[in-house]
XYZ file of C-alpha atoms in Angstrom:
688
model
C 26.972 36.187 1.059
C 25.314 33.466 3.215
C 22.243 34.471 5.309
C 22.473 33.877 9.085
C 19.944 33.152 11.852
C 19.941 34.442 15.473
C 17.282 33.290 17.959
C 17.098 34.583 21.521
C 14.873 32.745 23.991
C 14.546 30.904 27.169
C 15.433 27.218 27.721
C 12.382 25.084 27.577
C 11.704 21.822 29.258
C 8.445 20.131 28.364
C 6.784 21.280 31.573
C 7.908 24.909 31.079
C 6.703 24.771 27.423
C 3.282 23.597 28.328
C 2.995 26.171 31.056
C 3.819 29.064 28.650
C 2.218 27.921 25.579
C -0.496 25.617 26.944
C -1.436 22.087 25.927
C -4.791 20.867 24.971
C -6.085 18.834 27.928
C -8.801 16.123 28.034
C -12.187 17.520 26.927
C -14.706 17.990 29.592
C -17.460 15.617 29.921
C -19.893 18.288 28.927
C -17.718 19.419 26.001
C -17.422 15.741 24.803
C -21.067 15.318 25.098
C -21.691 18.298 22.925
C -19.413 17.152 20.246
C -21.107 13.754 20.076
C -24.448 15.368 19.902
C -23.488 17.789 17.329
C -22.071 14.754 15.131
C -25.257 12.768 15.693
C -27.623 15.702 15.184
C -29.938 15.098 12.133
C -30.937 17.949 9.958
C -31.747 18.430 6.363
C -28.252 19.860 5.554
C -26.571 17.058 7.301
C -28.580 14.391 5.506
C -28.020 16.140 2.147
C -24.209 16.085 2.817
C -24.226 12.454 3.765
C -26.148 11.496 0.557
C -23.852 13.656 -1.605
C -20.872 12.031 -0.025
C -22.084 8.455 -0.495
C -23.616 9.068 -3.978
C -21.054 11.377 -5.562
C -22.967 11.809 -8.763
C -25.352 14.076 -6.932
C -22.445 16.298 -6.219
C -20.475 16.518 -9.450
C -23.362 16.309 -11.979
C -25.080 19.559 -10.953
C -21.659 21.335 -11.562
C -20.950 19.554 -14.859
C -19.496 21.848 -17.446
C -21.472 20.777 -20.481
C -19.756 22.605 -23.102
C -16.202 22.071 -22.014
C -16.467 18.379 -20.842
C -19.196 16.704 -22.838
C -17.322 16.163 -26.054
C -14.218 14.676 -24.245
C -16.285 12.454 -22.094
C -18.399 11.183 -25.105
C -15.230 10.524 -27.278
C -13.379 8.776 -24.521
C -16.306 6.769 -23.389
C -17.122 5.462 -26.763
C -13.491 4.594 -27.540
C -13.308 2.749 -24.185
C -16.617 0.930 -25.023
C -15.228 -0.282 -28.304
C -12.247 -1.768 -26.577
C -14.465 -3.358 -23.798
C -16.233 -5.526 -26.279
C -13.233 -7.796 -27.433
C -11.549 -7.488 -24.038
C -14.780 -8.556 -22.181
C -15.148 -11.531 -24.297
C -11.528 -12.289 -24.020
C -11.392 -12.049 -20.269
C -14.364 -14.326 -20.027
C -12.222 -17.032 -21.375
C -9.761 -16.476 -18.507
C -12.651 -16.798 -16.057
C -13.608 -20.065 -17.695
C -17.183 -18.762 -18.559
C -18.926 -18.033 -21.853
C -18.006 -14.788 -23.730
C -21.362 -13.062 -23.216
C -20.770 -12.873 -19.351
C -17.696 -10.748 -20.172
C -19.939 -8.354 -21.892
C -22.279 -8.237 -18.887
C -19.284 -7.526 -16.791
C -18.346 -4.721 -18.948
C -21.697 -3.043 -18.747
C -23.040 -3.042 -15.170
C -19.801 -2.069 -13.258
C -19.258 0.898 -15.622
C -22.824 2.344 -14.762
C -22.561 1.650 -11.093
C -19.040 3.216 -10.666
C -20.337 6.193 -12.437
C -22.822 6.632 -9.658
C -20.752 5.923 -6.693
C -17.090 6.217 -7.605
C -14.890 9.259 -7.005
C -12.241 8.594 -9.708
C -12.942 10.783 -12.706
C -10.425 8.992 -14.979
C -11.357 5.306 -13.958
C -12.644 2.741 -16.194
C -14.019 -0.340 -14.528
C -14.859 -3.683 -16.072
C -12.950 -7.004 -16.673
C -9.360 -7.176 -15.582
C -7.197 -9.969 -16.632
C -5.464 -10.637 -13.345
C -8.843 -10.778 -11.452
C -10.366 -12.885 -14.279
C -7.340 -15.362 -14.037
C -7.777 -15.605 -10.209
C -11.661 -16.085 -10.424
C -11.008 -18.749 -13.330
C -8.823 -20.802 -10.961
C -11.875 -20.985 -8.407
C -14.351 -21.636 -11.099
C -12.061 -24.661 -12.580
C -11.616 -25.989 -8.917
C -15.384 -26.076 -8.148
C -16.886 -26.672 -11.593
C -14.420 -28.513 -13.814
C -15.284 -29.419 -17.310
C -14.393 -32.582 -19.276
C -12.191 -31.758 -22.414
C -14.177 -33.908 -24.841
C -17.533 -32.686 -23.631
C -19.694 -31.512 -26.471
C -20.505 -27.772 -25.977
C -24.057 -28.133 -27.272
C -25.130 -31.137 -24.835
C -27.210 -30.699 -21.897
C -24.538 -31.645 -19.586
C -22.277 -28.863 -21.027
C -25.115 -26.347 -20.498
C -25.528 -27.309 -16.953
C -21.828 -27.165 -16.198
C -21.721 -23.650 -17.809
C -24.591 -22.598 -15.454
C -22.588 -23.919 -12.516
C -19.389 -22.104 -13.677
C -21.205 -18.570 -13.874
C -22.911 -19.334 -10.629
C -19.511 -19.777 -8.862
C -18.002 -16.761 -10.677
C -21.032 -14.687 -9.622
C -20.651 -15.971 -6.148
C -17.160 -14.779 -6.096
C -18.352 -11.311 -7.235
C -21.151 -11.256 -4.665
C -18.800 -12.182 -1.698
C -16.202 -9.707 -3.108
C -18.654 -6.966 -3.125
C -19.914 -7.819 0.348
C -16.513 -7.860 1.743
C -15.654 -4.407 0.342
C -19.069 -3.004 1.789
C -18.101 -4.358 5.271
C -14.637 -3.007 4.897
C -16.252 0.369 3.976
C -18.442 0.243 7.187
C -15.375 -0.532 9.265
C -13.556 2.298 7.395
C -10.667 -0.057 6.364
C -9.801 1.710 3.170
C -6.124 2.002 4.542
C -5.747 -1.811 4.205
C -4.724 -1.204 0.566
C -1.538 0.282 1.569
C -0.228 -3.134 2.639
C 0.086 -3.842 -0.965
C 3.021 -1.781 -1.653
C 3.947 -0.426 -5.160
C 6.717 -3.095 -5.599
C 4.327 -5.899 -4.574
C 1.487 -4.645 -6.881
C 3.966 -4.232 -9.810
C 5.638 -7.623 -9.278
C 2.412 -9.364 -8.791
C 0.699 -8.117 -11.940
C 3.911 -8.575 -13.964
C 3.967 -12.205 -12.872
C 0.223 -12.641 -13.293
C 0.621 -11.474 -16.872
C 3.013 -14.613 -17.451
C 0.226 -16.770 -16.110
C -2.415 -15.279 -18.368
C 0.018 -15.644 -21.303
C 0.754 -19.458 -20.461
C -2.931 -20.211 -19.946
C -3.726 -18.877 -23.329
C -1.235 -21.002 -25.255
C -3.651 -23.767 -25.604
C -6.399 -21.519 -27.254
C -3.740 -19.983 -29.569
C -2.629 -23.378 -30.578
C -5.983 -24.932 -30.838
C -5.294 -27.623 -28.207
C -8.233 -28.897 -25.908
C -6.356 -29.377 -22.646
C -7.666 -29.306 -18.976
C -6.889 -26.078 -17.046
C -4.412 -26.543 -14.173
C -4.907 -24.913 -10.883
C -2.907 -24.844 -7.582
C 0.810 -24.446 -6.952
C 3.322 -24.751 -10.025
C 0.398 -24.002 -12.444
C 2.726 -22.660 -15.033
C 4.940 -25.542 -15.103
C 2.067 -27.998 -15.306
C 0.448 -26.025 -18.165
C 3.741 -25.863 -20.062
C 4.225 -29.517 -19.656
C 0.833 -30.401 -20.988
C 1.364 -28.001 -23.996
C 4.601 -29.519 -24.810
C 3.342 -32.976 -24.740
C 0.377 -32.054 -26.877
C 2.341 -30.023 -29.480
C 1.840 -32.600 -32.101
C -2.054 -32.068 -32.032
C -1.606 -28.219 -32.798
C -4.396 -26.958 -34.984
C -2.488 -25.455 -37.779
C -5.388 -23.220 -38.718
C -5.733 -21.772 -35.325
C -1.934 -21.342 -35.133
C -1.872 -19.336 -38.379
C -4.830 -17.190 -37.019
C -2.894 -16.398 -33.802
C 0.271 -15.522 -35.630
C -1.657 -13.079 -37.848
C -3.564 -11.576 -35.129
C -0.370 -10.976 -33.020
C 1.432 -9.524 -36.067
C -1.315 -7.096 -36.365
C -2.094 -6.309 -32.580
C 1.486 -5.956 -31.377
C 2.699 -3.293 -33.770
C -0.650 -1.312 -33.431
C -0.390 -1.441 -29.685
C 3.160 -0.054 -29.937
C 2.110 2.611 -32.396
C -0.882 3.576 -29.916
C 1.601 3.882 -27.104
C 4.313 5.756 -28.830
C 1.986 8.256 -30.407
C -0.667 8.489 -27.871
C -0.075 12.340 -27.431
C -0.564 12.743 -31.243
C -3.519 10.521 -31.718
C -6.866 11.922 -30.740
C -8.172 8.268 -30.068
C -6.078 5.044 -30.258
C -6.599 2.762 -33.176
C -9.102 0.235 -32.313
C -7.180 -2.681 -33.380
C -8.934 -5.360 -31.147
C -12.446 -4.657 -32.505
C -11.179 -4.499 -36.057
C -9.543 -7.809 -35.634
C -12.479 -9.283 -34.064
C -14.758 -8.148 -36.891
C -12.500 -9.097 -39.745
C -11.740 -12.572 -38.115
C -15.500 -13.222 -37.561
C -16.230 -12.329 -41.106
C -13.566 -14.599 -42.574
C -14.470 -17.424 -40.248
C -18.025 -17.202 -41.329
C -17.356 -17.037 -45.038
C -14.727 -19.612 -45.042
C -16.526 -22.049 -42.659
C -13.409 -22.474 -40.759
C -15.082 -24.149 -37.852
C -16.262 -27.049 -39.951
C -13.397 -27.448 -42.302
C -10.513 -27.024 -39.829
C -12.400 -27.621 -36.578
C -11.231 -24.385 -34.907
C -12.823 -23.429 -31.773
C -15.396 -20.623 -32.009
C -17.365 -18.478 -29.495
C -20.683 -19.909 -30.575
C -24.118 -18.672 -29.524
C -24.233 -15.164 -27.806
C -27.736 -14.438 -26.825
C -29.107 -10.942 -27.590
C -30.878 -8.938 -24.973
C -30.614 -7.949 -21.353
C -29.561 -10.687 -18.669
C -32.247 -11.691 -16.288
C -32.046 -11.428 -12.429
C -30.244 -14.622 -11.126
C -29.227 -15.384 -7.705
C -25.451 -16.553 -7.429
C -24.442 -19.983 -6.118
C -24.332 -18.751 -2.481
C -23.947 -22.319 -1.299
C -20.372 -22.100 -2.597
C -19.553 -19.174 -0.329
C -17.606 -21.375 2.312
C -15.538 -22.965 -0.489
C -14.540 -19.655 -2.189
C -14.155 -17.520 0.918
C -10.263 -17.697 1.084
C -9.670 -17.100 -2.678
C -12.162 -14.330 -2.674
C -10.361 -12.406 0.031
C -7.399 -12.383 -2.207
C -9.258 -11.383 -5.112
C -10.944 -8.545 -3.113
C -7.705 -7.011 -1.854
C -5.954 -7.305 -5.397
C -8.893 -5.603 -7.099
C -9.351 -2.847 -4.534
C -5.571 -2.238 -4.331
C -5.224 -1.920 -8.234
C -8.372 0.262 -8.444
C -7.265 2.671 -5.568
C -3.782 2.760 -7.018
C -4.896 3.833 -10.552
C -7.478 6.269 -9.192
C -4.660 7.916 -7.032
C -2.218 8.104 -9.986
C -4.717 9.988 -12.183
C -6.167 12.096 -9.306
C -2.582 13.366 -8.581
C -2.040 14.035 -12.278
C -5.109 16.135 -12.588
C -5.147 17.761 -9.220
C -8.218 16.355 -7.510
C -8.652 13.889 -4.566
C -10.264 10.527 -4.314
C -11.717 8.850 -1.069
C -10.407 5.305 -0.549
C -13.365 4.447 1.755
C -15.680 5.677 -0.797
C -13.987 3.549 -3.418
C -14.603 0.655 -1.247
C -18.354 1.341 -1.350
C -18.379 1.991 -4.971
C -16.504 -1.158 -6.006
C -18.380 -3.074 -3.386
C -21.751 -2.096 -4.834
C -20.522 -2.766 -8.411
C -19.581 -6.168 -7.773
C -22.536 -7.150 -5.445
C -25.145 -5.762 -7.704
C -23.536 -6.895 -10.845
C -23.322 -10.524 -9.497
C -27.184 -10.600 -9.603
C -26.835 -10.248 -13.311
C -24.494 -13.150 -13.908
C -21.377 -11.144 -13.927
C -17.920 -12.019 -12.466
C -15.649 -9.796 -10.285
C -14.616 -6.498 -11.831
C -12.104 -3.763 -11.039
C -10.545 -0.739 -12.564
C -8.590 -1.776 -15.510
C -5.063 -0.666 -16.542
C -5.543 -0.559 -20.358
C -8.861 1.070 -20.588
C -8.218 3.626 -17.972
C -5.172 4.642 -19.770
C -7.156 4.987 -23.028
C -9.921 6.950 -21.262
C -7.482 9.609 -19.895
C -5.533 9.776 -23.128
C -8.645 10.174 -25.062
C -9.699 13.289 -23.219
C -12.013 12.039 -20.614
C -12.875 14.504 -17.791
C -15.461 13.041 -15.483
C -17.222 9.772 -14.617
C -19.828 10.619 -17.214
C -17.575 8.818 -19.670
C -18.717 5.539 -18.132
C -22.243 6.132 -19.411
C -21.134 6.411 -22.946
C -19.014 3.310 -22.383
C -22.048 1.364 -21.143
C -24.192 2.523 -24.180
C -21.650 0.983 -26.587
C -21.688 -2.357 -24.542
C -25.432 -2.193 -24.296
C -25.859 -1.652 -28.179
C -23.746 -4.841 -28.653
C -25.705 -6.809 -26.101
C -29.118 -5.854 -27.493
C -28.160 -6.089 -31.339
C -24.770 -7.076 -32.374
C -23.882 -9.982 -29.927
C -25.208 -12.862 -32.013
C -23.140 -11.751 -35.042
C -20.007 -12.833 -33.143
C -21.009 -16.483 -33.345
C -18.135 -17.497 -35.519
C -15.473 -15.510 -33.796
C -12.366 -17.902 -33.197
C -11.395 -18.213 -29.633
C -7.759 -17.952 -30.867
C -8.361 -14.342 -31.595
C -9.617 -13.652 -27.918
C -6.631 -15.456 -26.746
C -4.344 -13.012 -28.652
C -6.378 -10.086 -27.374
C -5.688 -11.418 -23.970
C -1.856 -11.648 -24.405
C -1.526 -8.376 -26.260
C -3.491 -6.417 -23.598
C -0.824 -7.250 -21.010
C 1.889 -5.204 -22.535
C 1.905 -2.535 -19.759
C 2.395 -5.542 -17.221
C 5.460 -6.802 -19.135
C 7.033 -3.438 -19.382
C 7.091 -3.083 -15.600
C 10.503 -4.996 -15.659
C 11.924 -1.528 -16.804
C 11.305 -0.199 -13.423
C 13.939 -2.648 -11.797
C 17.286 -0.800 -12.647
C 15.725 2.449 -10.967
C 14.248 0.483 -8.105
C 17.643 -1.108 -7.359
C 19.219 2.337 -7.287
C 16.581 3.802 -5.043
C 16.043 1.015 -2.687
C 17.594 -2.451 -2.769
C 15.199 -3.786 -0.011
C 12.099 -2.897 -2.335
C 14.073 -4.400 -5.205
C 14.199 -7.659 -3.210
C 10.552 -7.503 -2.224
C 9.794 -7.125 -5.959
C 11.927 -10.127 -6.916
C 10.502 -12.390 -4.133
C 7.058 -11.644 -5.028
C 7.489 -12.143 -8.619
C 9.195 -15.429 -8.242
C 6.662 -16.582 -5.586
C 3.711 -15.844 -8.008
C 5.498 -17.457 -10.917
C 6.611 -20.586 -9.170
C 3.654 -21.253 -6.740
C 0.396 -19.542 -7.634
C -1.208 -16.107 -8.014
C -2.892 -15.923 -4.541
C -0.360 -17.780 -2.653
C 2.481 -15.769 -4.213
C 0.797 -12.544 -3.311
C 0.487 -13.709 0.310
C 4.114 -14.490 0.367
C 4.903 -11.118 -1.149
C 2.791 -9.305 1.454
C 4.440 -11.280 4.444
C 7.918 -10.753 3.157
C 7.384 -7.076 2.791
C 6.203 -6.783 6.096
C 9.109 -8.770 7.434
C 11.464 -6.169 5.926
C 9.806 -3.469 7.676
C 10.005 -5.321 11.080
C 13.691 -6.079 10.339
C 14.431 -2.490 9.557
C 12.603 -1.301 12.880
C 14.602 -4.065 14.746
C 18.019 -2.953 13.344
C 17.405 0.713 13.558
C 20.699 2.856 13.914
C 21.669 4.335 17.173
C 23.859 7.244 16.080
C 26.056 9.424 18.239
C 25.400 13.110 17.513
C 27.860 15.911 17.526
C 27.249 19.625 17.265
C 28.349 21.643 14.310
C 30.579 24.538 15.428
C 28.845 27.737 16.581
C 25.348 26.242 15.565
C 22.442 24.556 17.392
C 22.670 21.824 14.598
C 23.349 18.335 15.684
C 24.217 15.557 13.254
C 25.796 12.006 13.335
C 29.508 12.175 13.998
C 29.930 9.038 11.791
C 28.592 10.862 8.533
C 29.625 14.332 9.480
C 33.224 14.457 10.524
C 33.331 18.146 11.329
C 30.514 17.803 14.098
C 32.221 17.475 17.416
C 31.103 15.572 20.459
C 30.619 17.557 23.676
C 33.027 16.542 26.367
C 31.362 14.344 28.966
C 28.101 14.206 27.062
C 26.706 11.528 24.789
C 23.913 12.577 22.504
C 22.151 9.551 21.060
C 19.593 9.384 18.353
C 17.599 6.012 17.905
C 16.009 5.995 14.422
C 13.074 3.846 15.139
C 10.368 2.889 17.466
C 11.237 1.055 20.686
C 8.973 -2.017 21.300
C 9.063 -5.473 22.213
C 10.467 -6.619 18.992
C 13.607 -4.348 19.090
C 14.093 -3.541 22.788
C 17.024 -5.966 23.153
C 18.758 -4.189 20.066
C 18.099 -0.798 21.657
C 19.689 -1.999 24.884
C 22.627 -3.465 23.147
C 23.218 -0.282 21.013
C 23.127 1.953 24.125
C 25.297 -0.272 26.239
C 27.921 -0.590 23.493
C 27.952 3.271 23.007
C 28.087 4.071 26.683
C 30.229 1.026 27.628
C 27.656 0.038 30.328
C 28.346 -3.628 30.737
C 26.908 -5.299 33.919
C 30.480 -5.610 35.249
C 31.264 -2.009 34.800
C 27.928 -0.942 36.194
C 28.652 -2.846 39.559
C 32.197 -1.466 39.553
C 30.949 2.223 38.916
C 28.211 1.717 41.606
C 30.650 0.545 44.094
C 33.030 3.348 43.387
C 30.202 5.769 43.646
C 29.184 4.567 47.108
C 32.825 4.826 48.289
C 32.981 8.334 46.900
C 29.786 9.526 48.700
C 31.163 7.968 51.947
C 34.463 9.849 51.543
C 32.674 13.157 50.790
C 30.479 12.772 53.849
C 33.671 12.766 56.103
C 35.102 15.937 54.543
C 34.158 19.331 56.102
C 35.231 22.816 55.106
C 37.473 25.316 57.263
C 34.231 27.036 58.370
C 32.918 23.657 59.564
C 30.286 23.474 56.857
C 29.702 20.390 54.974
C 29.913 20.118 51.203
C 26.683 19.299 49.414
C 26.561 15.628 48.675
C 22.872 14.873 47.678
C 22.805 12.196 45.055
C 19.849 13.901 43.399
C 21.544 17.392 43.050
C 22.115 18.661 39.526
C 25.505 19.786 40.477
C 26.587 16.422 41.614
C 26.854 15.140 37.985
C 30.016 17.182 37.110
C 32.157 16.890 40.365
C 35.999 17.220 39.796
C 36.413 13.603 40.990
C 34.894 12.261 37.809
C 37.474 10.607 35.514
C 38.401 13.050 32.673
C 37.026 11.857 29.330
C 34.210 9.518 30.843
C 30.543 9.816 29.923
C 28.927 11.887 32.724
C 25.509 12.477 31.000
C 23.507 11.001 28.092
C 21.046 12.972 26.115
C 18.584 10.757 24.021
C 17.075 12.582 20.951
C 13.644 10.978 20.622
C 12.554 12.788 17.530
C 12.819 9.608 15.531
C 11.070 7.377 18.073
C 7.609 7.456 16.520
C 6.114 5.082 19.156
C 7.007 3.113 22.260
C 5.094 0.220 23.763
C 5.036 -0.989 27.418
C 8.015 -3.352 27.084
C 10.146 -0.627 25.465
C 8.944 1.836 28.182
C 10.116 -0.604 30.846
C 13.391 -1.182 29.181
C 13.777 2.572 28.932
C 13.146 2.861 32.678
C 15.617 0.144 33.352
C 18.405 1.687 31.325
C 17.686 5.009 33.276
C 18.209 3.181 36.559
C 21.320 1.486 35.362
C 22.903 4.835 33.979
C 22.195 6.452 37.422
C 23.945 3.522 39.193
C 26.905 4.312 37.102
C 26.616 7.928 37.779
C 25.383 8.971 34.287
C 22.483 11.314 34.304
C 19.846 10.710 31.532
C 18.137 13.423 29.646
C 15.451 13.353 26.952
C 14.626 15.758 24.071
C 12.038 16.146 21.377
C 9.741 13.385 22.537
C 6.255 13.373 20.799
C 3.255 13.409 22.980
C 2.196 9.829 22.607
C 5.782 8.571 23.530
C 6.085 10.872 26.574
C 2.663 9.908 27.694
C 3.556 6.082 27.674
C 6.814 6.860 29.468
C 5.036 8.900 32.092
C 2.355 6.458 32.744
C 4.971 3.710 32.960
C 6.481 5.467 35.857
C 9.605 7.248 34.316
C 9.151 10.181 36.526
C 9.881 8.124 39.564
C 13.452 7.915 38.188
C 13.813 11.133 36.245
C 13.092 14.772 37.034
C 10.550 16.512 34.613
C 13.463 19.075 34.325
C 15.500 16.627 32.357
C 13.014 16.483 29.527
C 13.645 19.197 27.023
C 11.801 20.493 23.957
C 14.941 20.425 21.710
C 18.259 18.936 21.811
C 20.007 22.344 22.062
C 17.995 23.253 25.073
C 19.167 20.164 26.855
C 22.725 20.826 25.759
C 22.763 24.338 26.982
C 21.201 23.383 30.343
C 23.837 20.565 30.877
C 26.754 22.947 30.007
C 25.449 25.499 32.387
C 25.202 22.964 35.161
C 28.740 21.974 34.395
C 29.999 25.423 34.648
C 28.086 25.976 37.932
C 29.500 22.596 39.307
C 33.066 23.737 38.413
C 32.869 27.214 39.835
C 31.327 25.608 42.979
C 34.294 23.136 43.230
C 36.894 25.784 42.960
C 35.206 27.847 45.736
C 34.887 24.988 48.063
C 38.489 23.734 47.831
C 40.484 26.823 47.388
């Protein structure tokens, strides 16, 4: 037995509804002044609240559940710290700086994000995509000759220039994020939609893989930048294949044969493993030991990491004079880093039932990058692999970042010099295998095709743009193309004719609901999009086609209307009274002289019109005038406040009575039907 609903109430126009239920008016100047004063009032409680909001560690640390969370945070933090060591050194190669700076970048951001971040399961540090984009900037501004001796004074000077440029990128990126925080621009990350981010990171993974071929093959080739980087690099590698160092090729094959299966095991059995198998650090230790014991660097001329200084980095100002040259690239790096970080934070926040604050995340990553840059760090962000490890290893809060930093600090102070003989081919293999999640994003394409083919096209266009052109340029094309699809969808929004389901107040499109019937003499239109300067011509065309209001027909109907009014004015009743012929009368709409089956009224359902601009409002008024000239009365229903406000201020009430604007579609339909019945009854009374 189906349930039924019966509602009995008065008909409501917008004016009537406001009179009955009230509408919030503009606050009085005194009330507004009190609000501002209340917000600006300084008190101990207000200051404490602001400080806790800006330094979240002061909020969550006093409520920390020591017995319940400490063990999980410690295990997760130590596990992530072990992974950070090889990945930090590996991603430093992508950034075109010495491996030690990757360790620095794995230490400082983790500590700073723990203090200022709101994501409980986020691991910050080196990220392959950010490192690749930064490395392109470094190569452009501080290129290094291929045959340059790494121990020469010239090489040391170039190395200092490189880290100076990378640190300047981090400094400017942090400064941009802090400025965005002050302007409350956290919402800007939403312009990087999920298809864009996934396509971008997947394509960037190919860039990373191709860029590491020379290290895996032992080739000493210049690093290419700019458009068509992948093709330039592949061409250089193929030309130099005969110079491949067989020892480094064997090292790469062995490392990949170990790392890939272990990564697959960690992924498939992550719910059964308390902590993932730390394959990267084990491979680094074993490879370093073998290279040292066998003197591979001298016997087979393999490339090794070289000297890694022990100790804490000294304070050093980045190369701020390079800021004008790096500004454009840094904007792209900033947006990518922030978008990836916030997306990851939101995913795990939704999974574990807490909230993050995007604007506070701007401050957290801004401070992390800006302060870290003073200690020779390159740009950092949340990382996909280590964040996944942190969550699966049982991390609960940001305190896990402290344990991660302690592991990295231990390596910096004591263990770092022991990695002198670590082959760079091992780090290149770690770089490639760390991108597993990004390559697997191709698996989302079939589902994306089923859900939204437009998003599928955005994915493909972004991916191809990044692959063919370059990381930053491809990202820009992806964002522009995505926004163009939104504009096109709003321009080509559907204008549907609604019909009523029998004996209900439900109105649906007659095109997709064949049993919903149109009401004779009335067209109910629903425009599913905004009305603005970009689509006003499409809106006009859609309405004209449905109502048949061509300019020729409007002139013809207007002429017939004037002739009809003149004829009515000359007719009098038997009692000598004259029929009511006022053009503005409600009853005039449904006179018997109207041709049977013609449109006598149009009702526009504005529930899907989310906004309207001045150009759209003027077109709306123009359409109302044209409809009135053709003898078609216009009604509105379900307008939101902002749309109704703009229409009112644009002068709509000069051409439409407030009594024609209703709260719901059904209110308007019932009103029109009542007017039709009254008009028909009056016509019979007059002419009998």
